Short mmCIF file of C-alpha atoms in Angstrom, two decimals:
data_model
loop_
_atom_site.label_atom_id
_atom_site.label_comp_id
_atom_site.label_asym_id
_atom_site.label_seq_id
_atom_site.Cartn_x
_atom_site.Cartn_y
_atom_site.Cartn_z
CA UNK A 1 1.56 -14.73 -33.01
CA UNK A 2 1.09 -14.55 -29.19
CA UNK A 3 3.06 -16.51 -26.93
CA UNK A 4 2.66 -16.81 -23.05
CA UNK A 5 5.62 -15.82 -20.96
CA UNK A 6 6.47 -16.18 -17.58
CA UNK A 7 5.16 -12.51 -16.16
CA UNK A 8 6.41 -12.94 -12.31
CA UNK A 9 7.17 -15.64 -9.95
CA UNK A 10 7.59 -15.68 -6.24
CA UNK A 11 10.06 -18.50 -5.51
CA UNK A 12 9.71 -21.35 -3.22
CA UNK A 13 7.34 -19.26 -0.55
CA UNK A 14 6.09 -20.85 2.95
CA UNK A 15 2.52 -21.26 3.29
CA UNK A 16 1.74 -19.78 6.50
CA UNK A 17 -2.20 -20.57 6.54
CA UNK A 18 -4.92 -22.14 4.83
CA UNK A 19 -8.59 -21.01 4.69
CA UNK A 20 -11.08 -23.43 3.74
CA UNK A 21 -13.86 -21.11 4.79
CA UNK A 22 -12.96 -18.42 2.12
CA UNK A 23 -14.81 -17.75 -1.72
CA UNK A 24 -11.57 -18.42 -3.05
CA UNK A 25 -7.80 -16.69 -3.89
CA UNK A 26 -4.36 -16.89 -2.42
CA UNK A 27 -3.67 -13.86 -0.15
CA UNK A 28 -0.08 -12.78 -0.62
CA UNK A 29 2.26 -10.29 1.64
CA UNK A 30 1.19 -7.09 -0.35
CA UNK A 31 4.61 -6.08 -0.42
CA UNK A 32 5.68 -9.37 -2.45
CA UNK A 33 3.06 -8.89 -4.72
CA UNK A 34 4.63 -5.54 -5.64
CA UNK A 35 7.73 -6.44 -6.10
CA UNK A 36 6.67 -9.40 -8.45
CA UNK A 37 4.24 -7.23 -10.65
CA UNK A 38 1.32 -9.44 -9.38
CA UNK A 39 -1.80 -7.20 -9.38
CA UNK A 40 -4.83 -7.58 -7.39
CA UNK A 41 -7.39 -10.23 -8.62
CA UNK A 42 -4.73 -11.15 -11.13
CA UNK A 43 -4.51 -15.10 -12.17
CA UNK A 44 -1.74 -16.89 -10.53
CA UNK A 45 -0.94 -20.53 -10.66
CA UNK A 46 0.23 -21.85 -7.74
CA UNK A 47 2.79 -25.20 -7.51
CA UNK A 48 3.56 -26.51 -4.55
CA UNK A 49 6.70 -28.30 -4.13
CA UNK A 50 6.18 -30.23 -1.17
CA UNK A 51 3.32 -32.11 -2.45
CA UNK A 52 3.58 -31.85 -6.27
CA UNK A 53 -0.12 -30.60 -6.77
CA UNK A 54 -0.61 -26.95 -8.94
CA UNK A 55 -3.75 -25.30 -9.15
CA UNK A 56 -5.00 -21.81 -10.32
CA UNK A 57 -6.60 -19.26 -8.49
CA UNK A 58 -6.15 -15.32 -8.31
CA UNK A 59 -4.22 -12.98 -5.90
CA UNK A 60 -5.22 -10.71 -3.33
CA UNK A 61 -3.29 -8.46 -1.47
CA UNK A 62 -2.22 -8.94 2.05
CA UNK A 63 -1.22 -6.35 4.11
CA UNK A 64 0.49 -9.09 7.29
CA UNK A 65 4.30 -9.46 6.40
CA UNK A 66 5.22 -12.65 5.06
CA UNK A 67 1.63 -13.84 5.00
CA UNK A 68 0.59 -16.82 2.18
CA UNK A 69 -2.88 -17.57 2.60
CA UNK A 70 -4.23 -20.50 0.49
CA UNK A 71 -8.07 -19.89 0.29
CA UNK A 72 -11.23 -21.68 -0.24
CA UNK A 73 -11.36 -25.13 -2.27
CA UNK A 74 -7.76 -25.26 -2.55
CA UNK A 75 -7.08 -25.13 1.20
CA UNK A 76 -7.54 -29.11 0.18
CA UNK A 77 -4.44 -29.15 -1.55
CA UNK A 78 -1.82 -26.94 0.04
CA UNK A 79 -1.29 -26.96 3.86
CA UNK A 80 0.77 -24.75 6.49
CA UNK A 81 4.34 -25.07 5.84
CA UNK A 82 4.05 -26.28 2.54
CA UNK A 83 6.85 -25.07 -0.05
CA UNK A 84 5.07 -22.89 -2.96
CA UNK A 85 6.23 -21.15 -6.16
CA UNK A 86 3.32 -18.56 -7.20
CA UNK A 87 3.91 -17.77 -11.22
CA UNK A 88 1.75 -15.94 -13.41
CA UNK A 89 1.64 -15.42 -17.23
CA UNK A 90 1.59 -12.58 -19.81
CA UNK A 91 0.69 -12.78 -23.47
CA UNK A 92 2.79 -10.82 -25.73
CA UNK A 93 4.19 -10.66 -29.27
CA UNK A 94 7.12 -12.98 -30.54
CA UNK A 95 9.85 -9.62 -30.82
CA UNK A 96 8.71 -7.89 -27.16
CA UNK A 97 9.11 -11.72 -25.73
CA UNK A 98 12.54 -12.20 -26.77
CA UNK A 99 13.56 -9.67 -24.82
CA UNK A 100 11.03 -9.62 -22.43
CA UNK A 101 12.38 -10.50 -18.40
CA UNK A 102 10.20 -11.66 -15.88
CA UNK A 103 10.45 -10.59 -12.45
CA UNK A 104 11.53 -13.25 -10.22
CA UNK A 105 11.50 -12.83 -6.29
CA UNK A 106 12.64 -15.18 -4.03
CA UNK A 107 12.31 -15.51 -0.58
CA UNK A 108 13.80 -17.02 2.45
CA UNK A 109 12.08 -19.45 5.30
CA UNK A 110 10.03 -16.43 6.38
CA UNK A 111 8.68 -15.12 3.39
CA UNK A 112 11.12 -12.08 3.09
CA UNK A 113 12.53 -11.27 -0.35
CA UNK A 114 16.33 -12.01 -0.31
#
């Protein structure tokens, strides 16, 4: 049996802009992706915490410090300054999951891991 497990998360990031005129993604500081695991056109779900809506999208790399880009469609539902927690998932057998630890970043006001 497969379960899906909590991969990454970057915790309770600042949206610094949002692109409506994009094909679609969230561009992340290229360093935080790193340091969460999150790979390059990898599916992310995206929550935000100041307005309670989620949506998924994929990742792509930024390389501006601190940058959170919402693109495209969902530009609609997260805005500039918005609080965001960016998770994604990994499928995996019961026995690696039990001891399986995600990798967890958080971040201050500026989007700089703590």
């Amino acid at each position: 049996m497969k379960l899906k497990i909590l991969k990454s998360k970057i915790h309770r990031a600042t949206v610094t802009e949002a692109c409506l005129d994009y094909e679609g993604s969230i561009s992340i500081d290229a360093k935080l992706m790193q340091s969460a695991g999150i790979v390059n056109y990898e599916k992310v779900h995206v929550l935000n915490i100041t307005n309670g809506n989620r949506l998924e999208t994929y990742a792509i790399p930024s390389e501006r410090a601190g940058h959170i880009c919402i693109n495209g469609a969902a530009a609609h539902l997260v805005s500039p300054k918005d609080l965001v927690i960016i998770v994604a998932y990994a499928q995996m057998e019961y026995q690696e999951a039990k001891n399986f630890n995600p990798k967890i970043v958080l971040v201050d006001q500026n989007n700089t891991q703590k």
